[in-house]
Amino acid sequence: MTTRQRSTSSNADPPVRREVVLGVDTDGEVHVAAVISPLGKILGTESFPATATGYRQLLVWARKRGTVRRAGVEGTGTFGAGLSRYLLAQRIQVYEVNRPDRSARRLLEVGPARRAGRRAGRAQWARPGPGQVR
């Protein structure tokens, strides 16, 4: 006769979700987002309209890849201001990520959203100021 062991977890237990970092390259009409693992692996990239609906879509898309607590956003005082306010309202820490100068952007051609996400942990908090995130 064999004895069946019971599992200590039930189907009602929520799955453990890994934390990810969101990086966003902002522009006037389109924001390009990247979700990055804690080890720096790119888990996905996607473009979204720079509108309130686009902000919601961006965050839903990112949360499908893990728990989002931090976001690196380029241009929190300009093109990224609306997105930054939205993310802050959703209790996500927003880090200002400085844009590289134009010559460096042309030379590197590395995904700006990826850079923003990778720098989110090392960047400064977005600080409120005239026309900036509040």
GROMACS .gro file of N, CA, C and O in nm:
model
  536
    1MET      N    1   0.083  -0.116   0.000
    1MET     CA    2   0.000   0.000   0.000
    1MET      C    3   0.089   0.125   0.000
    1MET      O    4   0.183   0.135   0.075
    2THR      N    5   0.058   0.218  -0.087
    2THR     CA    6   0.138   0.340  -0.095
    2THR      C    7   0.061   0.456  -0.034
    2THR      O    8  -0.061   0.458  -0.033
    3THR      N    9   0.137   0.551   0.015
    3THR     CA   10   0.077   0.670   0.075
    3THR      C   11   0.102   0.788  -0.017
    3THR      O   12   0.213   0.809  -0.064
    4ARG      N   13  -0.001   0.862  -0.045
    4ARG     CA   14   0.010   0.979  -0.131
    4ARG      C   15   0.041   1.101  -0.043
    4ARG      O   16  -0.027   1.124   0.055
    5GLN      N   17   0.145   1.176  -0.080
    5GLN     CA   18   0.180   1.297  -0.005
    5GLN      C   19   0.103   1.414  -0.061
    5GLN      O   20   0.080   1.425  -0.181
    6ARG      N   21   0.064   1.501   0.028
    6ARG     CA   22  -0.005   1.622  -0.013
    6ARG      C   23   0.095   1.733  -0.041
    6ARG      O   24   0.194   1.748   0.029
    7SER      N   25   0.062   1.810  -0.139
    7SER     CA   26   0.142   1.927  -0.170
    7SER      C   27   0.112   2.035  -0.066
    7SER      O   28  -0.002   2.050  -0.025
    8THR      N   29   0.214   2.109  -0.027
    8THR     CA   30   0.193   2.215   0.072
    8THR      C   31   0.136   2.341   0.009
    8THR      O   32   0.090   2.430   0.078
    9SER      N   33   0.138   2.352  -0.123
    9SER     CA   34   0.080   2.470  -0.187
    9SER      C   35  -0.052   2.429  -0.251
    9SER      O   36  -0.073   2.316  -0.289
   10SER      N   37  -0.139   2.525  -0.260
   10SER     CA   38  -0.268   2.497  -0.321
   10SER      C   39  -0.279   2.572  -0.452
   10SER      O   40  -0.198   2.659  -0.484
   11ASN      N   41  -0.379   2.540  -0.528
   11ASN     CA   42  -0.401   2.610  -0.654
   11ASN      C   43  -0.437   2.757  -0.631
   11ASN      O   44  -0.428   2.837  -0.721
   12ALA      N   45  -0.480   2.789  -0.510
   12ALA     CA   46  -0.518   2.927  -0.478
   12ALA      C   47  -0.397   3.016  -0.451
   12ALA      O   48  -0.408   3.137  -0.452
   13ASP      N   49  -0.279   2.955  -0.428
   13ASP     CA   50  -0.159   3.035  -0.403
   13ASP      C   51  -0.121   3.110  -0.531
   13ASP      O   52  -0.113   3.051  -0.637
   14PRO      N   53  -0.095   3.241  -0.519
   14PRO     CA   54  -0.056   3.316  -0.639
   14PRO      C   55   0.084   3.275  -0.682
   14PRO      O   56   0.168   3.242  -0.599
   15PRO      N   57   0.109   3.275  -0.813
   15PRO     CA   58   0.243   3.241  -0.859
   15PRO      C   59   0.342   3.350  -0.817
   15PRO      O   60   0.305   3.467  -0.806
   16VAL      N   61   0.464   3.310  -0.791
   16VAL     CA   62   0.568   3.405  -0.755
   16VAL      C   63   0.610   3.476  -0.883
   16VAL      O   64   0.644   3.413  -0.982
   17ARG      N   65   0.605   3.609  -0.880
   17ARG     CA   66   0.641   3.686  -0.999
   17ARG      C   67   0.775   3.754  -0.975
   17ARG      O   68   0.798   3.810  -0.869
   18ARG      N   69   0.857   3.753  -1.075
   18ARG     CA   70   0.987   3.819  -1.064
   18ARG      C   71   0.972   3.968  -1.086
   18ARG      O   72   0.884   4.015  -1.158
   19GLU      N   73   1.059   4.043  -1.024
   19GLU     CA   74   1.059   4.187  -1.043
   19GLU      C   75   1.134   4.221  -1.170
   19GLU      O   76   1.237   4.160  -1.201
   20VAL      N   77   1.082   4.315  -1.246
   20VAL     CA   78   1.147   4.362  -1.368
   20VAL      C   79   1.159   4.513  -1.361
   20VAL      O   80   1.095   4.579  -1.280
   21VAL      N   81   1.242   4.569  -1.448
   21VAL     CA   82   1.260   4.713  -1.457
   21VAL      C   83   1.208   4.758  -1.593
   21VAL      O   84   1.234   4.694  -1.694
   22LEU      N   85   1.137   4.868  -1.594
   22LEU     CA   86   1.083   4.925  -1.717
   22LEU      C   87   1.173   5.040  -1.760
   22LEU      O   88   1.211   5.124  -1.678
   23GLY      N   89   1.209   5.043  -1.886
   23GLY     CA   90   1.284   5.155  -1.943
   23GLY      C   91   1.205   5.212  -2.059
   23GLY      O   92   1.150   5.137  -2.139
   24VAL      N   93   1.198   5.345  -2.067
   24VAL     CA   94   1.118   5.407  -2.172
   24VAL      C   95   1.194   5.521  -2.239
   24VAL      O   96   1.243   5.612  -2.174
   25ASP      N   97   1.203   5.512  -2.373
   25ASP     CA   98   1.255   5.620  -2.455
   25ASP      C   99   1.134   5.698  -2.503
   25ASP      O  100   1.046   5.644  -2.570
   26THR      N  101   1.124   5.824  -2.462
   26THR     CA  102   1.005   5.903  -2.492
   26THR      C  103   1.024   5.989  -2.615
   26THR      O  104   1.136   6.031  -2.648
   27ASP      N  105   0.916   6.014  -2.685
   27ASP     CA  106   0.913   6.101  -2.800
   27ASP      C  107   0.777   6.169  -2.802
   27ASP      O  108   0.687   6.130  -2.726
   28GLY      N  109   0.756   6.265  -2.886
   28GLY     CA  110   0.632   6.339  -2.888
   28GLY      C  111   0.509   6.256  -2.918
   28GLY      O  112   0.403   6.278  -2.862
   29GLU      N  113   0.522   6.157  -3.007
   29GLU     CA  114   0.406   6.078  -3.047
   29GLU      C  115   0.410   5.933  -3.005
   29GLU      O  116   0.306   5.869  -2.993
   30VAL      N  117   0.530   5.878  -2.987
   30VAL     CA  118   0.546   5.736  -2.956
   30VAL      C  119   0.648   5.718  -2.846
   30VAL      O  120   0.753   5.783  -2.846
   31HIS      N  121   0.618   5.630  -2.750
   31HIS     CA  122   0.714   5.590  -2.647
   31HIS      C  123   0.755   5.446  -2.676
   31HIS      O  124   0.670   5.361  -2.702
   32VAL      N  125   0.885   5.419  -2.669
   32VAL     CA  126   0.936   5.284  -2.688
   32VAL      C  127   0.978   5.231  -2.551
   32VAL      O  128   1.059   5.293  -2.483
   33ALA      N  129   0.919   5.118  -2.513
   33ALA     CA  130   0.944   5.061  -2.380
   33ALA      C  131   1.024   4.932  -2.392
   33ALA      O  132   1.010   4.858  -2.489
   34ALA      N  133   1.104   4.907  -2.290
   34ALA     CA  134   1.177   4.781  -2.277
   34ALA      C  135   1.159   4.730  -2.135
   34ALA      O  136   1.161   4.809  -2.040
   35VAL      N  137   1.138   4.600  -2.122
   35VAL     CA  138   1.132   4.537  -1.990
   35VAL      C  139   1.259   4.456  -1.974
   35VAL      O  140   1.296   4.377  -2.061
   36ILE      N  141   1.324   4.476  -1.859
   36ILE     CA  142   1.456   4.419  -1.836
   36ILE      C  143   1.456   4.341  -1.705
   36ILE      O  144   1.403   4.388  -1.604
   37SER      N  145   1.519   4.224  -1.707
   37SER     CA  146   1.530   4.143  -1.586
   37SER      C  147   1.632   4.207  -1.492
   37SER      O  148   1.712   4.291  -1.534
   38PRO      N  149   1.633   4.166  -1.364
   38PRO     CA  150   1.732   4.220  -1.270
   38PRO      C  151   1.877   4.193  -1.314
   38PRO      O  152   1.967   4.264  -1.274
   39LEU      N  153   1.896   4.092  -1.398
   39LEU     CA  154   2.030   4.059  -1.446
   39LEU      C  155   2.064   4.130  -1.577
   39LEU      O  156   2.169   4.108  -1.634
   40GLY      N  157   1.972   4.215  -1.625
   40GLY     CA  158   1.999   4.293  -1.745
   40GLY      C  159   1.953   4.231  -1.876
   40GLY      O  160   1.980   4.286  -1.982
   41LYS      N  161   1.883   4.121  -1.871
   41LYS     CA  162   1.834   4.057  -1.993
   41LYS      C  163   1.710   4.130  -2.044
   41LYS      O  164   1.619   4.159  -1.967
   42ILE      N  165   1.707   4.158  -2.173
   42ILE     CA  166   1.591   4.222  -2.234
   42ILE      C  167   1.482   4.118  -2.248
   42ILE      O  168   1.497   4.017  -2.316
   43LEU      N  169   1.368   4.143  -2.184
   43LEU     CA  170   1.256   4.049  -2.188
   43LEU      C  171   1.155   4.087  -2.296
   43LEU      O  172   1.069   4.006  -2.331
   44GLY      N  173   1.164   4.209  -2.347
   44GLY     CA  174   1.074   4.252  -2.454
   44GLY      C  175   1.083   4.400  -2.477
   44GLY      O  176   1.121   4.475  -2.387
   45THR      N  177   1.051   4.441  -2.599
   45THR     CA  178   1.042   4.582  -2.634
   45THR      C  179   0.914   4.603  -2.714
   45THR      O  180   0.870   4.513  -2.786
   46GLU      N  181   0.857   4.722  -2.702
   46GLU     CA  182   0.731   4.751  -2.771
   46GLU      C  183   0.712   4.902  -2.778
   46GLU      O  184   0.761   4.975  -2.693
   47SER      N  185   0.641   4.949  -2.880
   47SER     CA  186   0.608   5.091  -2.896
   47SER      C  187   0.463   5.116  -2.859
   47SER      O  188   0.377   5.032  -2.887
   48PHE      N  189   0.438   5.233  -2.800
   48PHE     CA  190   0.304   5.271  -2.757
   48PHE      C  191   0.281   5.418  -2.789
   48PHE      O  192   0.374   5.498  -2.783
   49PRO      N  193   0.156   5.456  -2.817
   49PRO     CA  194   0.127   5.598  -2.841
   49PRO      C  195   0.149   5.679  -2.714
   49PRO      O  196   0.127   5.630  -2.604
   50ALA      N  197   0.193   5.802  -2.731
   50ALA     CA  198   0.219   5.891  -2.617
   50ALA      C  199   0.088   5.959  -2.577
   50ALA      O  200   0.073   6.081  -2.585
   51THR      N  201  -0.007   5.877  -2.532
   51THR     CA  202  -0.139   5.924  -2.490
   51THR      C  203  -0.174   5.854  -2.359
   51THR      O  204  -0.108   5.757  -2.321
   52ALA      N  205  -0.279   5.900  -2.293
   52ALA     CA  206  -0.323   5.835  -2.168
   52ALA      C  207  -0.354   5.687  -2.193
   52ALA      O  208  -0.317   5.601  -2.112
   53THR      N  209  -0.419   5.656  -2.303
   53THR     CA  210  -0.448   5.516  -2.336
   53THR      C  211  -0.319   5.439  -2.359
   53THR      O  212  -0.304   5.326  -2.314
   54GLY      N  213  -0.225   5.502  -2.427
   54GLY     CA  214  -0.095   5.439  -2.452
   54GLY      C  215  -0.019   5.410  -2.323
   54GLY      O  216   0.046   5.308  -2.310
   55TYR      N  217  -0.028   5.502  -2.225
   55TYR     CA  218   0.039   5.480  -2.096
   55TYR      C  219  -0.017   5.356  -2.027
   55TYR      O  220   0.057   5.274  -1.974
   56ARG      N  221  -0.150   5.343  -2.030
   56ARG     CA  222  -0.213   5.226  -1.968
   56ARG      C  223  -0.172   5.098  -2.040
   56ARG      O  224  -0.139   4.998  -1.976
   57GLN      N  225  -0.172   5.101  -2.173
   57GLN     CA  226  -0.133   4.983  -2.251
   57GLN      C  227   0.011   4.945  -2.221
   57GLN      O  228   0.043   4.826  -2.208
   58LEU      N  229   0.098   5.045  -2.212
   58LEU     CA  230   0.239   5.021  -2.184
   58LEU      C  231   0.256   4.949  -2.051
   58LEU      O  232   0.329   4.849  -2.042
   59LEU      N  233   0.189   4.997  -1.947
   59LEU     CA  234   0.204   4.936  -1.816
   59LEU      C  235   0.143   4.796  -1.810
   59LEU      O  236   0.201   4.706  -1.749
   60VAL      N  237   0.029   4.775  -1.874
   60VAL     CA  238  -0.031   4.641  -1.879
   60VAL      C  239   0.066   4.545  -1.948
   60VAL      O  240   0.091   4.434  -1.900
   61TRP      N  241   0.124   4.588  -2.059
   61TRP     CA  242   0.219   4.506  -2.133
   61TRP      C  243   0.340   4.473  -2.044
   61TRP      O  244   0.383   4.357  -2.037
   62ALA      N  245   0.395   4.573  -1.975
   62ALA     CA  246   0.512   4.550  -1.890
   62ALA      C  247   0.480   4.455  -1.775
   62ALA      O  248   0.561   4.367  -1.742
   63ARG      N  249   0.364   4.471  -1.714
   63ARG     CA  250   0.327   4.386  -1.599
   63ARG      C  251   0.303   4.241  -1.638
   63ARG      O  252   0.307   4.154  -1.552
   64LYS      N  253   0.281   4.214  -1.764
   64LYS     CA  254   0.268   4.075  -1.809
   64LYS      C  255   0.403   4.004  -1.804
   64LYS      O  256   0.408   3.882  -1.805
   65ARG      N  257   0.510   4.080  -1.795
   65ARG     CA  258   0.644   4.023  -1.792
   65ARG      C  259   0.703   4.017  -1.651
   65ARG      O  260   0.810   3.963  -1.632
   66GLY      N  261   0.635   4.073  -1.554
   66GLY     CA  262   0.681   4.068  -1.416
   66GLY      C  263   0.627   4.184  -1.335
   66GLY      O  264   0.549   4.266  -1.384
   67THR      N  265   0.671   4.191  -1.210
   67THR     CA  266   0.629   4.298  -1.120
   67THR      C  267   0.713   4.422  -1.149
   67THR      O  268   0.835   4.417  -1.142
   68VAL      N  269   0.646   4.531  -1.180
   68VAL     CA  270   0.715   4.657  -1.213
   68VAL      C  271   0.709   4.748  -1.092
   68VAL      O  272   0.601   4.788  -1.049
   69ARG      N  273   0.826   4.780  -1.035
   69ARG     CA  274   0.833   4.873  -0.923
   69ARG      C  275   0.915   4.997  -0.957
   69ARG      O  276   0.905   5.098  -0.891
   70ARG      N  277   1.002   4.984  -1.060
   70ARG     CA  278   1.091   5.093  -1.098
   70ARG      C  279   1.085   5.114  -1.248
   70ARG      O  280   1.075   5.017  -1.323
   71ALA      N  281   1.098   5.240  -1.289
   71ALA     CA  282   1.103   5.273  -1.431
   71ALA      C  283   1.205   5.382  -1.455
   71ALA      O  284   1.209   5.481  -1.382
   72GLY      N  285   1.288   5.364  -1.554
   72GLY     CA  286   1.378   5.468  -1.600
   72GLY      C  287   1.314   5.533  -1.721
   72GLY      O  288   1.281   5.465  -1.818
   73VAL      N  289   1.293   5.664  -1.714
   73VAL     CA  290   1.224   5.735  -1.822
   73VAL      C  291   1.313   5.850  -1.869
   73VAL      O  292   1.358   5.931  -1.788
   74GLU      N  293   1.337   5.855  -2.000
   74GLU     CA  294   1.411   5.968  -2.057
   74GLU      C  295   1.315   6.084  -2.075
   74GLU      O  296   1.203   6.066  -2.122
   75GLY      N  297   1.358   6.201  -2.036
   75GLY     CA  298   1.279   6.321  -2.059
   75GLY      C  299   1.157   6.337  -1.971
   75GLY      O  300   1.049   6.367  -2.020
   76THR      N  301   1.172   6.319  -1.839
   76THR     CA  302   1.056   6.331  -1.749
   76THR      C  303   1.001   6.472  -1.744
   76THR      O  304   0.888   6.493  -1.704
   77GLY      N  305   1.079   6.570  -1.785
   77GLY     CA  306   1.032   6.708  -1.785
   77GLY      C  307   0.977   6.752  -1.919
   77GLY      O  308   0.925   6.863  -1.931
   78THR      N  309   0.989   6.668  -2.022
   78THR     CA  310   0.941   6.705  -2.154
   78THR      C  311   0.845   6.599  -2.206
   78THR      O  312   0.735   6.585  -2.155
   79PHE      N  313   0.886   6.523  -2.306
   79PHE     CA  314   0.799   6.423  -2.368
   79PHE      C  315   0.754   6.314  -2.270
   79PHE      O  316   0.650   6.254  -2.288
   80GLY      N  317   0.832   6.288  -2.167
   80GLY     CA  318   0.798   6.182  -2.073
   80GLY      C  319   0.722   6.228  -1.949
   80GLY      O  320   0.695   6.148  -1.860
   81ALA      N  321   0.683   6.355  -1.943
   81ALA     CA  322   0.618   6.408  -1.822
   81ALA      C  323   0.485   6.339  -1.795
   81ALA      O  324   0.458   6.300  -1.681
   82GLY      N  325   0.401   6.324  -1.895
   82GLY     CA  326   0.271   6.261  -1.876
   82GLY      C  327   0.284   6.116  -1.833
   82GLY      O  328   0.217   6.070  -1.740
   83LEU      N  329   0.375   6.043  -1.899
   83LEU     CA  330   0.398   5.903  -1.862
   83LEU      C  331   0.452   5.895  -1.720
   83LEU      O  332   0.409   5.809  -1.642
   84SER      N  333   0.543   5.983  -1.685
   84SER     CA  334   0.602   5.981  -1.550
   84SER      C  335   0.496   6.004  -1.444
   84SER      O  336   0.492   5.934  -1.342
   85ARG      N  337   0.406   6.100  -1.466
   85ARG     CA  338   0.297   6.125  -1.371
   85ARG      C  339   0.207   6.002  -1.359
   85ARG      O  340   0.165   5.964  -1.249
   86TYR      N  341   0.178   5.938  -1.471
   86TYR     CA  342   0.094   5.819  -1.470
   86TYR      C  343   0.161   5.706  -1.390
   86TYR      O  344   0.097   5.643  -1.305
   87LEU      N  345   0.288   5.682  -1.415
   87LEU     CA  346   0.359   5.575  -1.344
   87LEU      C  347   0.366   5.604  -1.194
   87LEU      O  348   0.347   5.514  -1.112
   88LEU      N  349   0.392   5.730  -1.157
   88LEU     CA  350   0.396   5.766  -1.016
   88LEU      C  351   0.259   5.743  -0.950
   88LEU      O  352   0.252   5.695  -0.837
   89ALA      N  353   0.153   5.773  -1.022
   89ALA     CA  354   0.017   5.751  -0.968
   89ALA      C  355  -0.011   5.602  -0.950
   89ALA      O  356  -0.093   5.564  -0.867
   90GLN      N  357   0.060   5.518  -1.025
   90GLN     CA  358   0.046   5.373  -1.013
   90GLN      C  359   0.146   5.314  -0.912
   90GLN      O  360   0.166   5.193  -0.907
   91ARG      N  361   0.209   5.402  -0.834
   91ARG     CA  362   0.304   5.363  -0.729
   91ARG      C  363   0.430   5.295  -0.784
   91ARG      O  364   0.484   5.201  -0.724
   92ILE      N  365   0.478   5.346  -0.896
   92ILE     CA  366   0.602   5.298  -0.955
   92ILE      C  367   0.706   5.409  -0.938
   92ILE      O  368   0.677   5.526  -0.967
   93GLN      N  369   0.824   5.373  -0.889
   93GLN     CA  370   0.931   5.471  -0.873
   93GLN      C  371   0.981   5.509  -1.012
   93GLN      O  372   1.012   5.423  -1.093
   94VAL      N  373   0.988   5.638  -1.037
   94VAL     CA  374   1.033   5.688  -1.168
   94VAL      C  375   1.169   5.753  -1.151
   94VAL      O  376   1.187   5.839  -1.065
   95TYR      N  377   1.264   5.710  -1.233
   95TYR     CA  378   1.399   5.764  -1.232
   95TYR      C  379   1.422   5.840  -1.362
   95TYR      O  380   1.393   5.790  -1.470
   96GLU      N  381   1.473   5.962  -1.349
   96GLU     CA  382   1.508   6.041  -1.467
   96GLU      C  383   1.635   5.982  -1.525
   96GLU      O  384   1.734   5.961  -1.454
   97VAL      N  385   1.630   5.954  -1.652
   97VAL     CA  386   1.748   5.904  -1.723
   97VAL      C  387   1.783   6.008  -1.827
   97VAL      O  388   1.701   6.039  -1.915
   98ASN      N  389   1.902   6.064  -1.817
   98ASN     CA  390   1.944   6.168  -1.911
   98ASN      C  391   1.964   6.110  -2.049
   98ASN      O  392   2.015   5.999  -2.066
   99ARG      N  393   1.923   6.187  -2.148
   99ARG     CA  394   1.945   6.148  -2.287
   99ARG      C  395   2.092   6.170  -2.320
   99ARG      O  396   2.150   6.272  -2.283
  100PRO      N  397   2.153   6.076  -2.393
  100PRO     CA  398   2.290   6.101  -2.438
  100PRO      C  399   2.290   6.215  -2.540
  100PRO      O  400   2.187   6.243  -2.602
  101ASP      N  401   2.405   6.281  -2.559
  101ASP     CA  402   2.407   6.389  -2.657
  101ASP      C  403   2.383   6.331  -2.797
  101ASP      O  404   2.395   6.212  -2.820
  102ARG      N  405   2.346   6.417  -2.889
  102ARG     CA  406   2.303   6.371  -3.022
  102ARG      C  407   2.409   6.291  -3.094
  102ARG      O  408   2.379   6.192  -3.159
  103SER      N  409   2.535   6.331  -3.085
  103SER     CA  410   2.640   6.257  -3.155
  103SER      C  411   2.653   6.116  -3.099
  103SER      O  412   2.669   6.021  -3.174
  104ALA      N  413   2.641   6.102  -2.968
  104ALA     CA  414   2.649   5.969  -2.907
  104ALA      C  415   2.529   5.885  -2.947
  104ALA      O  416   2.541   5.765  -2.972
  105ARG      N  417   2.409   5.946  -2.956
  105ARG     CA  418   2.290   5.871  -2.995
  105ARG      C  419   2.306   5.817  -3.136
  105ARG      O  420   2.270   5.705  -3.166
  106ARG      N  421   2.361   5.899  -3.227
  106ARG     CA  422   2.377   5.854  -3.365
  106ARG      C  423   2.481   5.743  -3.374
  106ARG      O  424   2.467   5.650  -3.451
  107LEU      N  425   2.587   5.753  -3.297
  107LEU     CA  426   2.694   5.654  -3.303
  107LEU      C  427   2.655   5.522  -3.239
  107LEU      O  428   2.686   5.415  -3.292
  108LEU      N  429   2.588   5.527  -3.127
  108LEU     CA  430   2.560   5.405  -3.053
  108LEU      C  431   2.450   5.320  -3.116
  108LEU      O  432   2.464   5.199  -3.125
  109GLU      N  433   2.341   5.382  -3.155
  109GLU     CA  434   2.226   5.310  -3.211
  109GLU      C  435   2.184   5.192  -3.125
  109GLU      O  436   2.136   5.092  -3.172
  110VAL      N  437   2.209   5.201  -2.996
  110VAL     CA  438   2.162   5.102  -2.900
  110VAL      C  439   2.024   5.148  -2.858
  110VAL      O  440   2.000   5.267  -2.846
  111GLY      N  441   1.933   5.055  -2.835
  111GLY     CA  442   1.797   5.094  -2.798
  111GLY      C  443   1.794   5.186  -2.677
  111GLY      O  444   1.834   5.147  -2.568
  112PRO      N  445   1.747   5.310  -2.694
  112PRO     CA  446   1.741   5.403  -2.581
  112PRO      C  447   1.655   5.351  -2.466
  112PRO      O  448   1.686   5.375  -2.351
  113ALA      N  449   1.549   5.281  -2.497
  113ALA     CA  450   1.464   5.227  -2.391
  113ALA      C  451   1.541   5.125  -2.309
  113ALA      O  452   1.527   5.117  -2.187
  114ARG      N  453   1.623   5.046  -2.373
  114ARG     CA  454   1.705   4.947  -2.301
  114ARG      C  455   1.803   5.017  -2.210
  114ARG      O  456   1.822   4.977  -2.096
  115ARG      N  457   1.866   5.123  -2.262
  115ARG     CA  458   1.960   5.199  -2.177
  115ARG      C  459   1.887   5.258  -2.058
  115ARG      O  460   1.937   5.256  -1.946
  116ALA      N  461   1.768   5.313  -2.081
  116ALA     CA  462   1.692   5.374  -1.972
  116ALA      C  463   1.661   5.272  -1.864
  116ALA      O  464   1.674   5.300  -1.745
  117GLY      N  465   1.619   5.154  -1.904
  117GLY     CA  466   1.589   5.050  -1.805
  117GLY      C  467   1.711   5.005  -1.729
  117GLY      O  468   1.707   4.987  -1.608
  118ARG      N  469   1.820   4.990  -1.798
  118ARG     CA  470   1.943   4.945  -1.732
  118ARG      C  471   1.997   5.049  -1.635
  118ARG      O  472   2.061   5.016  -1.537
  119ARG      N  473   1.970   5.177  -1.665
  119ARG     CA  474   2.020   5.283  -1.577
  119ARG      C  475   1.922   5.321  -1.467
  119ARG      O  476   1.953   5.402  -1.382
  120ALA      N  477   1.803   5.262  -1.468
  120ALA     CA  478   1.700   5.303  -1.372
  120ALA      C  479   1.747   5.289  -1.228
  120ALA      O  480   1.718   5.374  -1.145
  121GLY      N  481   1.819   5.185  -1.197
  121GLY     CA  482   1.865   5.165  -1.061
  121GLY      C  483   1.977   5.260  -1.021
  121GLY      O  484   1.999   5.283  -0.903
  122ARG      N  485   2.046   5.316  -1.120
  122ARG     CA  486   2.158   5.404  -1.091
  122ARG      C  487   2.126   5.551  -1.112
  122ARG      O  488   2.205   5.637  -1.082
  123ALA      N  489   2.008   5.579  -1.166
  123ALA     CA  490   1.973   5.717  -1.201
  123ALA      C  491   1.916   5.792  -1.081
  123ALA      O  492   1.884   5.734  -0.979
  124GLN      N  493   1.901   5.923  -1.098
  124GLN     CA  494   1.844   6.007  -0.992
  124GLN      C  495   1.692   5.997  -0.998
  124GLN      O  496   1.635   5.974  -1.102
  125TRP      N  497   1.631   6.017  -0.883
  125TRP     CA  498   1.485   6.029  -0.878
  125TRP      C  499   1.444   6.146  -0.964
  125TRP      O  500   1.512   6.246  -0.972
  126ALA      N  501   1.330   6.134  -1.028
  126ALA     CA  502   1.275   6.248  -1.103
  126ALA      C  503   1.233   6.352  -1.002
  126ALA      O  504   1.161   6.323  -0.908
  127ARG      N  505   1.281   6.472  -1.018
  127ARG     CA  506   1.253   6.578  -0.922
  127ARG      C  507   1.149   6.674  -0.979
  127ARG      O  508   1.164   6.719  -1.092
  128PRO      N  509   1.050   6.708  -0.899
  128PRO     CA  510   0.952   6.805  -0.946
  128PRO      C  511   1.016   6.940  -0.971
  128PRO      O  512   1.106   6.982  -0.900
  129GLY      N  513   0.970   7.006  -1.072
  129GLY     CA  514   1.017   7.139  -1.104
  129GLY      C  515   0.922   7.201  -1.205
  129GLY      O  516   0.824   7.139  -1.242
  130PRO      N  517   0.952   7.318  -1.251
  130PRO     CA  518   0.863   7.382  -1.348
  130PRO      C  519   0.844   7.291  -1.470
  130PRO      O  520   0.940   7.255  -1.536
  131GLY      N  521   0.721   7.251  -1.496
  131GLY     CA  522   0.691   7.170  -1.613
  131GLY      C  523   0.733   7.025  -1.601
  131GLY      O  524   0.729   6.952  -1.697
  132GLN      N  525   0.780   6.984  -1.484
  132GLN     CA  526   0.827   6.848  -1.469
  132GLN      C  527   0.728   6.765  -1.386
  132GLN      O  528   0.625   6.815  -1.345
  133VAL      N  529   0.765   6.643  -1.362
  133VAL     CA  530   0.682   6.547  -1.289
  133VAL      C  531   0.645   6.604  -1.153
  133VAL      O  532   0.728   6.658  -1.082
  134ARG      N  533   0.518   6.590  -1.116
  134ARG     CA  534   0.473   6.638  -0.984
  134ARG      C  535   0.406   6.525  -0.911
  134ARG      O  536   0.343   6.443  -0.960
   0.00000   0.00000   0.00000
